[in-house]
Tab-separated table of C-alpha atoms in Angstrom:
chain	number	residue	atom	x	y	z
A	224	MET	CA	-23.412	126.558	1.863
A	225	LEU	CA	-21.697	123.802	-0.095
A	226	VAL	CA	-20.868	124.623	-3.702
A	227	GLN	CA	-23.037	123.148	-6.433
A	228	SER	CA	-21.604	120.270	-8.434
A	229	GLN	CA	-22.881	118.171	-11.309
A	230	ALA	CA	-21.630	115.336	-13.470
A	231	ALA	CA	-23.512	115.353	-16.776
A	232	VAL	CA	-23.231	112.737	-19.492
A	233	ILE	CA	-23.491	114.899	-22.609
A	234	ALA	CA	-22.782	112.260	-25.272
A	235	ARG	CA	-23.404	108.564	-24.650
A	236	ASN	CA	-22.436	105.797	-27.043
A	237	GLU	CA	-22.253	108.256	-29.948
A	238	THR	CA	-20.238	107.395	-33.031
A	239	TRP	CA	-18.235	110.439	-34.040
A	240	SER	CA	-16.956	110.973	-37.572
A	241	GLY	CA	-16.511	114.088	-39.685
A	242	THR	CA	-17.465	117.310	-37.878
A	243	VAL	CA	-19.376	116.788	-34.646
A	244	ALA	CA	-20.377	118.813	-31.586
A	245	THR	CA	-22.081	118.079	-28.300
A	246	GLU	CA	-25.400	119.718	-27.494
A	247	PRO	CA	-25.267	123.246	-26.020
A	248	HIS	CA	-24.808	122.958	-22.271
A	249	GLU	CA	-25.916	125.872	-20.135
A	250	ALA	CA	-23.812	126.165	-17.001
A	251	GLY	CA	-23.559	129.837	-16.072
A	252	TRP	CA	-23.794	128.826	-12.412
A	253	ALA	CA	-20.466	126.921	-12.588
A	254	ARG	CA	-17.017	128.412	-12.179
A	255	GLU	CA	-15.077	125.457	-13.520
A	256	ALA	CA	-15.584	122.488	-15.791
A	257	ILE	CA	-13.803	119.352	-16.918
A	258	PHE	CA	-14.659	117.519	-20.114
A	259	PHE	CA	-13.807	113.822	-20.070
A	260	VAL	CA	-13.953	111.788	-23.280
A	261	ARG	CA	-13.925	108.000	-22.900
A	262	ALA	CA	-13.593	105.694	-25.878
A	263	LEU	CA	-16.104	102.856	-25.666
A	264	HIS	CA	-14.309	100.916	-28.428
A	265	ASP	CA	-10.985	101.202	-30.231
A	266	ALA	CA	-11.151	104.142	-32.628
A	267	ALA	CA	-11.007	103.577	-36.355
A	268	GLY	CA	-8.001	105.445	-37.680
A	269	ALA	CA	-6.572	108.411	-35.772
A	270	PRO	CA	-9.475	110.462	-34.385
A	271	GLY	CA	-7.379	113.595	-33.799
A	272	THR	CA	-8.420	116.305	-31.344
A	273	ALA	CA	-11.453	117.918	-29.756
A	274	GLN	CA	-11.831	121.598	-28.910
A	275	VAL	CA	-13.800	123.426	-26.244
A	276	GLU	CA	-16.199	126.091	-27.540
A	277	LEU	CA	-17.996	129.024	-25.925
A	278	SER	CA	-21.125	130.839	-27.018
A	279	PRO	CA	-22.902	134.116	-26.264
A	280	ASP	CA	-26.338	132.606	-26.899
A	281	GLY	CA	-26.129	128.832	-27.202
A	282	MET	CA	-26.416	129.121	-30.987
A	283	ARG	CA	-23.223	130.807	-32.210
A	284	TRP	CA	-19.946	129.168	-31.179
A	285	VAL	CA	-16.329	130.277	-30.912
A	286	PRO	CA	-13.203	128.292	-29.928
A	287	GLU	CA	-12.241	128.725	-26.277
A	288	GLY	CA	-8.633	127.828	-27.087
A	289	THR	CA	-8.421	124.453	-25.325
A	290	VAL	CA	-7.630	121.557	-27.654
A	291	PHE	CA	-6.967	117.964	-26.515
A	292	ASP	CA	-6.551	114.506	-28.001
A	293	LEU	CA	-9.502	112.213	-28.476
A	294	PRO	CA	-8.916	108.751	-26.966
A	295	ARG	CA	-7.804	106.006	-29.367
A	296	ARG	CA	-8.141	102.753	-27.399
A	297	ALA	CA	-11.212	101.264	-25.712
A	298	ASP	CA	-11.629	102.715	-22.196
A	299	GLU	CA	-8.876	105.281	-22.721
A	300	VAL	CA	-9.914	108.626	-21.208
A	301	THR	CA	-8.735	112.098	-22.159
A	302	PHE	CA	-9.808	115.376	-20.605
A	303	ALA	CA	-9.562	119.149	-20.571
A	304	ARG	CA	-10.069	121.715	-17.788
A	305	VAL	CA	-11.939	124.961	-18.452
A	306	ALA	CA	-12.777	128.012	-16.338
A	307	HIS	CA	-14.304	131.473	-16.853
A	308	PHE	CA	-16.506	130.305	-19.688
A	309	GLY	CA	-19.625	132.456	-19.365
A	310	THR	CA	-22.954	130.712	-19.839
A	311	TRP	CA	-22.546	128.054	-22.544
A	312	LEU	CA	-20.136	125.182	-23.203
A	313	ARG	CA	-19.767	122.470	-25.781
A	314	LEU	CA	-17.123	120.198	-27.254
A	315	SER	CA	-16.545	119.927	-30.993
A	316	ALA	CA	-14.258	117.865	-33.180
A	317	THR	CA	-13.452	117.320	-36.823
A	318	LEU	CA	-12.235	113.782	-37.340
A	319	PRO	CA	-10.015	113.072	-40.355
A	320	ASP	CA	-11.461	111.190	-43.313
A	321	GLY	CA	-11.838	107.510	-42.477
A	322	ALA	CA	-11.528	108.010	-38.715
A	323	SER	CA	-14.343	107.397	-36.241
A	324	ALA	CA	-14.709	106.964	-32.497
A	325	VAL	CA	-17.503	105.755	-30.206
A	326	VAL	CA	-17.468	108.033	-27.182
A	327	LEU	CA	-18.924	108.732	-23.789
A	328	VAL	CA	-18.457	112.428	-22.979
A	329	THR	CA	-19.000	113.723	-19.473
A	330	LEU	CA	-18.978	117.299	-18.250
A	331	HIS	CA	-18.145	117.913	-14.591
A	332	LEU	CA	-19.243	121.303	-13.309
A	333	LYS	CA	-18.611	123.032	-10.003
A	334	GLY	CA	-19.411	126.491	-8.732
B	300	MET	CA	-51.966	110.332	19.754
B	301	ALA	CA	-53.378	113.724	18.806
B	302	SER	CA	-57.121	114.206	19.163
B	303	GLY	CA	-59.169	115.038	16.096
B	304	ASN	CA	-59.422	118.697	17.080
B	305	SER	CA	-55.738	119.157	17.820
B	306	GLN	CA	-54.854	117.420	14.571
B	307	ALA	CA	-57.151	119.819	12.700
B	308	ASP	CA	-55.594	122.754	14.566
B	309	GLY	CA	-52.141	121.532	13.609
B	310	ARG	CA	-53.085	121.322	9.958
B	311	ALA	CA	-54.615	124.801	10.030
B	312	LEU	CA	-51.447	126.161	11.623
B	313	ALA	CA	-49.244	124.411	9.037
B	314	ALA	CA	-51.406	125.805	6.220
B	315	ALA	CA	-51.206	129.322	7.690
B	316	LEU	CA	-47.412	129.099	8.000
B	317	ARG	CA	-47.130	127.981	4.380
B	318	GLN	CA	-49.347	130.814	3.201
B	319	ALA	CA	-47.112	133.248	5.063
B	320	ASP	CA	-44.040	131.878	3.249
B	321	PRO	CA	-43.773	133.714	-0.096
B	322	LYS	CA	-42.105	130.717	-1.757
B	323	LEU	CA	-44.809	128.246	-0.683
B	324	SER	CA	-47.879	130.457	-0.749
B	325	ARG	CA	-48.203	130.033	-4.507
B	326	PHE	CA	-48.777	126.313	-3.894
B	327	ASP	CA	-51.684	124.490	-2.264
B	328	PRO	CA	-49.879	121.454	-0.868
B	329	LEU	CA	-51.483	118.586	1.013
B	330	PRO	CA	-50.459	118.367	4.704
B	331	ARG	CA	-47.089	116.657	4.133
B	332	ILE	CA	-44.644	118.245	1.690
B	333	ILE	CA	-42.597	115.418	0.200
B	334	THR	CA	-40.390	117.604	-1.983
B	335	PHE	CA	-40.247	121.302	-2.735
B	336	ASP	CA	-37.795	121.831	-5.562
B	337	ASP	CA	-36.698	125.434	-5.947
B	338	PHE	CA	-33.951	125.372	-8.552
B	339	ASP	CA	-32.095	128.272	-6.996
B	340	LYS	CA	-31.040	125.561	-4.542
B	341	GLY	CA	-29.601	123.333	-7.252
B	342	PHE	CA	-30.788	120.347	-9.247
B	343	CYS	CA	-32.919	118.984	-6.380
B	344	GLY	CA	-32.541	115.387	-7.540
B	345	TRP	CA	-33.670	115.879	-11.149
B	346	THR	CA	-31.553	113.729	-13.407
B	347	GLN	CA	-31.419	112.211	-16.856
B	348	LEU	CA	-33.785	109.344	-17.684
B	349	VAL	CA	-31.321	106.800	-18.973
B	350	GLY	CA	-32.714	103.762	-20.743
B	351	ASN	CA	-32.265	100.201	-19.522
B	352	TYR	CA	-29.360	98.156	-20.912
B	353	GLU	CA	-27.413	94.986	-20.251
B	354	HIS	CA	-23.765	94.287	-21.150
B	355	SER	CA	-23.720	97.020	-23.842
B	356	LEU	CA	-25.209	100.474	-24.225
B	357	ASP	CA	-26.173	99.322	-27.733
B	358	SER	CA	-29.097	97.426	-26.163
B	359	MET	CA	-30.787	100.667	-25.043
B	360	LEU	CA	-33.995	101.486	-26.932
B	361	PRO	CA	-33.457	104.442	-29.309
B	362	GLY	CA	-36.136	106.546	-27.622
B	363	TYR	CA	-34.037	106.569	-24.453
B	364	ALA	CA	-30.644	106.846	-26.144
B	365	GLN	CA	-31.492	110.413	-27.227
B	366	HIS	CA	-31.991	111.655	-23.654
B	367	SER	CA	-29.588	114.114	-22.066
B	368	MET	CA	-29.139	115.893	-18.750
B	369	ALA	CA	-31.339	118.727	-17.542
B	370	MET	CA	-29.575	122.015	-16.872
B	371	LEU	CA	-29.859	124.936	-14.476
B	372	SER	CA	-30.871	127.850	-16.657
B	373	THR	CA	-31.294	131.596	-16.333
B	374	LEU	CA	-33.407	131.407	-19.517
B	375	PRO	CA	-30.791	133.445	-21.397
B	376	GLN	CA	-31.932	134.986	-24.679
B	377	TRP	CA	-29.814	136.406	-27.473
B	378	ASP	CA	-31.868	139.602	-27.771
B	379	PHE	CA	-32.137	140.794	-24.159
B	380	GLY	CA	-30.175	138.422	-21.896
B	381	SER	CA	-31.259	136.319	-18.936
B	382	HIS	CA	-34.979	136.110	-18.317
B	383	GLY	CA	-34.505	134.661	-14.831
B	384	SER	CA	-36.753	132.096	-13.182
B	385	PHE	CA	-40.143	132.432	-11.478
B	386	ASP	CA	-38.731	133.826	-8.262
B	387	GLY	CA	-34.960	133.799	-8.596
B	388	THR	CA	-32.084	133.204	-10.975
B	389	TYR	CA	-32.312	129.536	-11.989
B	390	ALA	CA	-34.966	127.235	-13.413
B	391	LEU	CA	-34.597	123.603	-14.432
B	392	LYS	CA	-34.263	123.388	-18.221
B	393	LEU	CA	-34.922	120.271	-20.253
B	394	ALA	CA	-33.972	120.578	-23.939
B	395	SER	CA	-34.543	118.256	-26.893
B	396	LYS	CA	-32.118	117.728	-29.718
B	397	PRO	CA	-32.755	119.775	-32.911
B	398	ARG	CA	-34.523	117.000	-34.818
B	399	LYS	CA	-38.249	116.785	-35.492
B	400	ALA	CA	-39.994	114.581	-32.867
B	401	ALA	CA	-36.885	114.444	-30.653
B	402	GLN	CA	-37.747	114.079	-26.980
B	403	ASN	CA	-36.015	114.513	-23.674
B	404	VAL	CA	-37.031	113.402	-20.188
B	405	THR	CA	-35.889	114.318	-16.692
B	406	VAL	CA	-36.780	112.167	-13.704
B	407	LYS	CA	-36.816	112.264	-9.914
B	408	ARG	CA	-36.765	108.870	-8.239
B	409	LEU	CA	-38.472	108.333	-4.875
B	410	THR	CA	-40.509	105.679	-3.109
B	411	PHE	CA	-43.730	106.280	-1.192
B	412	ARG	CA	-44.502	105.779	2.499
B	413	LYS	CA	-48.258	105.592	2.259
B	414	ARG	CA	-50.781	104.804	-0.429
B	415	GLY	CA	-53.023	107.824	-0.312
B	416	PRO	CA	-53.634	111.187	-1.982
B	417	LEU	CA	-50.627	112.657	-3.769
B	418	ARG	CA	-50.526	116.171	-5.186
B	419	LEU	CA	-48.099	117.409	-7.821
B	420	GLU	CA	-47.853	121.153	-8.352
B	421	PHE	CA	-45.409	122.955	-10.598
B	422	TYR	CA	-44.877	126.113	-12.579
B	423	PHE	CA	-43.667	125.659	-16.135
B	424	THR	CA	-43.030	127.352	-19.431
B	425	PHE	CA	-41.740	126.168	-22.803
B	426	LYS	CA	-40.099	127.702	-25.854
B	427	PRO	CA	-38.269	126.645	-28.995
B	428	GLU	CA	-34.661	127.691	-29.466
B	429	ALA	CA	-34.846	131.218	-30.898
B	430	THR	CA	-32.976	130.457	-34.103
B	431	GLU	CA	-35.506	132.365	-36.234
B	432	LEU	CA	-36.858	135.889	-35.994
B	433	ARG	CA	-40.457	134.724	-36.064
B	434	LEU	CA	-43.074	133.744	-33.519
B	435	SER	CA	-42.400	129.975	-33.743
B	436	GLU	CA	-45.426	129.191	-31.552
B	437	ALA	CA	-45.990	125.805	-33.226
B	438	ASP	CA	-42.376	124.583	-32.989
B	439	VAL	CA	-42.679	122.826	-29.622
B	440	ARG	CA	-44.728	119.653	-30.082
B	441	SER	CA	-45.504	118.817	-26.489
B	442	ILE	CA	-44.537	119.087	-22.866
B	443	GLY	CA	-45.793	116.810	-20.165
B	444	PHE	CA	-45.289	114.799	-17.045
B	445	LEU	CA	-45.761	111.277	-15.782
B	446	TYR	CA	-45.587	109.198	-12.652
B	447	ASP	CA	-43.990	105.764	-12.689
B	448	LEU	CA	-45.525	103.940	-9.732
B	449	GLN	CA	-45.659	100.460	-8.352
B	450	THR	CA	-47.617	99.049	-5.446
B	451	GLY	CA	-45.866	97.782	-2.315
B	452	ASP	CA	-44.482	94.244	-2.194
B	453	ALA	CA	-47.110	93.166	0.381
B	454	ASP	CA	-50.076	94.665	-1.480
B	455	ALA	CA	-52.657	92.277	-2.888
B	456	ASP	CA	-53.224	94.352	-6.027
B	457	GLY	CA	-49.623	94.332	-7.270
B	458	ALA	CA	-49.247	96.455	-10.402
B	459	ARG	CA	-47.087	99.055	-12.085
B	460	ILE	CA	-49.058	102.210	-12.871
B	461	MET	CA	-47.919	105.058	-15.114
B	462	PRO	CA	-50.226	108.074	-15.354
B	463	HIS	CA	-49.178	110.268	-18.303
B	464	MET	CA	-50.320	113.781	-19.194
B	465	ARG	CA	-49.113	115.999	-21.987
B	466	PHE	CA	-49.973	119.377	-23.417
B	467	LEU	CA	-49.965	118.797	-27.158
B	468	ASN	CA	-48.965	122.248	-28.315
B	469	ALA	CA	-48.500	121.469	-31.994
B	470	LEU	CA	-48.447	118.541	-34.369
B	471	ASP	CA	-46.913	118.718	-37.834
B	472	GLY	CA	-47.192	122.492	-37.811
B	473	GLU	CA	-50.777	122.707	-36.570
B	474	HIS	CA	-51.100	124.714	-33.342
B	475	VAL	CA	-53.272	122.180	-31.470
B	476	GLN	CA	-53.081	123.246	-27.783
B	477	LYS	CA	-54.845	120.503	-25.842
B	478	TRP	CA	-54.224	118.148	-22.909
B	479	GLN	CA	-53.934	114.430	-23.555
B	480	PHE	CA	-53.347	111.241	-21.561
B	481	LYS	CA	-52.154	107.742	-22.342
B	482	ARG	CA	-53.353	104.322	-21.190
B	483	ARG	CA	-51.202	102.098	-23.433
B	484	THR	CA	-47.455	101.690	-23.844
B	485	THR	CA	-45.337	99.961	-26.458
B	486	GLU	CA	-44.562	96.263	-26.336
B	487	VAL	CA	-42.322	95.292	-23.440
B	488	LYS	CA	-39.007	94.066	-24.845
B	489	PRO	CA	-36.369	91.980	-23.067
B	490	ILE	CA	-33.003	93.720	-22.795
B	491	GLY	CA	-29.858	91.623	-22.941
B	492	ASN	CA	-29.797	87.872	-22.290
B	493	GLU	CA	-29.989	87.387	-18.526
B	494	ASN	CA	-33.795	87.623	-18.295
B	495	LYS	CA	-33.494	90.367	-15.674
B	496	THR	CA	-34.083	93.574	-17.600
B	497	ILE	CA	-36.875	94.723	-19.872
B	498	SER	CA	-37.745	98.025	-21.524
B	499	HIS	CA	-40.714	99.738	-23.141
B	500	TYR	CA	-40.992	103.215	-24.616
B	501	HIS	CA	-44.013	104.710	-22.934
B	502	LEU	CA	-43.474	108.103	-24.630
B	503	ALA	CA	-43.907	106.699	-28.128
B	504	PRO	CA	-46.090	108.965	-30.293
B	505	GLU	CA	-48.907	106.407	-30.518
B	506	ASP	CA	-51.917	106.036	-28.223
B	507	TRP	CA	-52.315	109.536	-26.839
B	508	GLU	CA	-55.985	110.273	-26.166
B	509	ASP	CA	-57.699	113.631	-25.733
B	510	LEU	CA	-58.723	114.672	-22.249
B	511	ALA	CA	-62.432	115.592	-22.249
B	512	ALA	CA	-62.800	119.319	-23.015
B	513	GLY	CA	-59.018	119.460	-22.781
B	514	GLU	CA	-58.388	122.326	-25.186
B	515	GLN	CA	-56.551	125.227	-23.564
B	516	LYS	CA	-54.831	128.292	-24.971
B	517	LEU	CA	-51.797	129.165	-22.877
B	518	CYS	CA	-50.012	132.504	-22.792
B	519	TYR	CA	-47.134	132.159	-25.273
B	520	ASN	CA	-46.239	135.854	-25.550
B	521	GLU	CA	-45.321	137.656	-28.739
B	522	ILE	CA	-41.776	136.721	-29.703
B	523	PRO	CA	-39.883	133.447	-29.188
B	524	THR	CA	-37.701	134.798	-26.386
B	525	LYS	CA	-40.359	136.079	-23.951
B	526	ILE	CA	-41.832	133.562	-21.536
B	527	ASN	CA	-44.662	133.427	-19.002
B	528	TRP	CA	-44.993	130.859	-16.202
B	529	HIS	CA	-48.012	128.528	-15.926
B	530	TYR	CA	-49.374	126.613	-12.928
B	531	VAL	CA	-50.354	122.932	-12.899
B	532	CYS	CA	-51.900	120.882	-10.086
B	533	PHE	CA	-52.363	117.121	-10.642
B	534	ASP	CA	-53.972	114.959	-7.963
B	535	PHE	CA	-53.497	111.209	-7.947
B	536	ASP	CA	-54.618	108.707	-5.323
B	537	LEU	CA	-52.022	105.996	-4.670
B	538	GLU	CA	-54.665	103.896	-2.864
B	539	THR	CA	-56.995	103.593	-5.853
B	540	MET	CA	-54.309	104.419	-8.429
B	541	GLN	CA	-56.685	106.873	-10.091
B	542	ALA	CA	-56.295	110.540	-11.015
B	543	THR	CA	-58.610	112.689	-8.924
B	544	GLY	CA	-57.989	116.217	-10.177
B	545	PHE	CA	-56.164	118.348	-12.710
B	546	ARG	CA	-55.960	122.075	-13.215
B	547	CYS	CA	-53.804	124.385	-15.289
B	548	ASN	CA	-53.938	128.078	-14.461
B	549	ASP	CA	-57.611	129.085	-14.333
B	550	ARG	CA	-58.983	125.854	-15.848
B	551	VAL	CA	-60.144	122.784	-13.902
B	552	PHE	CA	-60.523	119.662	-16.040
B	553	ASP	CA	-62.813	116.654	-15.741
B	554	MET	CA	-60.626	113.612	-15.046
B	555	SER	CA	-63.407	111.018	-15.027
B	556	GLY	CA	-62.258	109.685	-18.399
B	557	PHE	CA	-58.558	109.606	-17.490
B	558	GLU	CA	-56.770	106.282	-17.285
B	559	PRO	CA	-53.100	105.566	-16.508
B	560	ILE	CA	-50.976	102.918	-18.175
B	561	ARG	CA	-51.312	99.707	-16.142
B	562	MET	CA	-49.043	96.671	-16.369
B	563	PRO	CA	-48.009	93.741	-14.198
B	564	ALA	CA	-45.771	94.512	-11.231
B	565	MET	CA	-42.059	94.173	-11.894
B	566	ARG	CA	-39.675	92.450	-9.552
B	567	ASN	CA	-37.489	95.401	-8.534
B	568	LEU	CA	-39.844	98.395	-8.361
B	569	TRP	CA	-41.875	98.070	-5.129
B	570	CYS	CA	-43.321	101.342	-3.733
B	571	MET	CA	-41.709	103.217	-6.604
B	572	LEU	CA	-42.646	106.872	-6.880
B	573	ASN	CA	-40.904	108.357	-9.893
B	574	LEU	CA	-41.936	111.659	-11.385
B	575	ALA	CA	-40.748	112.679	-14.848
B	576	PHE	CA	-41.166	115.685	-17.116
B	577	PHE	CA	-40.699	115.572	-20.859
B	578	VAL	CA	-40.464	117.834	-23.895
B	579	GLU	CA	-40.756	117.104	-27.604
B	580	THR	CA	-40.008	119.255	-30.626
B	581	ASP	CA	-42.202	119.456	-33.744
B	582	VAL	CA	-39.465	120.815	-36.030
B	583	ASP	CA	-35.714	120.476	-36.545
B	584	LYS	CA	-35.098	122.916	-33.727
B	585	ARG	CA	-34.427	122.403	-30.009
B	586	ALA	CA	-37.447	122.659	-27.736
B	587	ALA	CA	-37.081	123.455	-24.052
B	588	LEU	CA	-39.288	122.928	-21.015
B	589	TYR	CA	-38.519	125.061	-17.953
B	590	LEU	CA	-39.677	124.315	-14.394
B	591	ASP	CA	-39.620	126.534	-11.313
B	592	SER	CA	-40.670	125.237	-8.852
B	593	VAL	CA	-42.026	121.702	-8.248
B	594	CYS	CA	-43.905	120.669	-5.111
B	595	ILE	CA	-45.067	117.111	-4.319
B	596	SER	CA	-47.216	116.646	-1.253
B	597	GLY	CA	-49.160	113.846	0.368
B	598	ASP	CA	-51.854	113.317	2.970
B	599	PHE	CA	-50.058	111.414	5.711
């Protein structure tokens, strides 16, 4: 049997500023994941980093340990690989004062 | 060409084989199974309903911009763990954002081979996110389903037809519990500037009408983390473009007053057979619709 695979757009054309997080994504069936963040426009200021978070219940979140840069220029893409994440995944970020980014975030799952 | 008797024998044999299959025997499909979506097999073609746009995503209507992808879920709960699906590990989960009146929609996109009887059967349940230690039975506003259909390009009665049904569970905190339908949509708006794309938000809160004697109390269970599965069967005739039957669990409803949304045929949608499910929250809390399984069958 072929493994399952899904590409999910989890944030589309969202303007991120301050503290933000994607919606809880349940993916206990998957063994591995990649988050891609694409900037739809040039960021205002320096948007900083995003971090991967795990959860025991989809409501309470803890850092997974993976941190990566948010893209700064239109159509720039950054990403992070994750594995062994349990049931829930999300991406969160705290952008510095004055910074904002319009993003398309995709989650690619396989298992 | 099979004779009438041998055709009847073949149908009886097919029905007997389905009844002997534990996965299918809880359905009553018409002779031809078009799809049988058991979510232990994966997503089965259920995807996000993205709104129409041209040149920029900014042109998407806000009702569509909020949509996100359905997930494969074990119905995991903080207080006891995975609930599991109807007959396996995974169900399809569609969740709203945690904002009052937020909606989400998942869609399966097909076309039809024959204009004739079409039967939709599915098992479903719904719950709010269990962020509070209270019953929360009026936190999910509605769950429902719709077809998005269009006649064939050679048909004389060209039209786009969108039958909608929803179970209005609650509205502004009142535990309503009744089935409704919709015969009107919002104004059709052009998208972009090339005169090729339009959009309308057919799940706007306006224009829902009560189905006759459509009140129904469903099993909700006694805390927000326990679920029970419910059965729905919806019959629609693609020839007449009229609903011909609807039942939920032990109740059979009168569909004589039901009307779908009707609008002029659109240039790129011939023979379209889209099926969508939706969920809507009544409070600032995520609402989730779960499906396991979905069976669409036809008489051809």
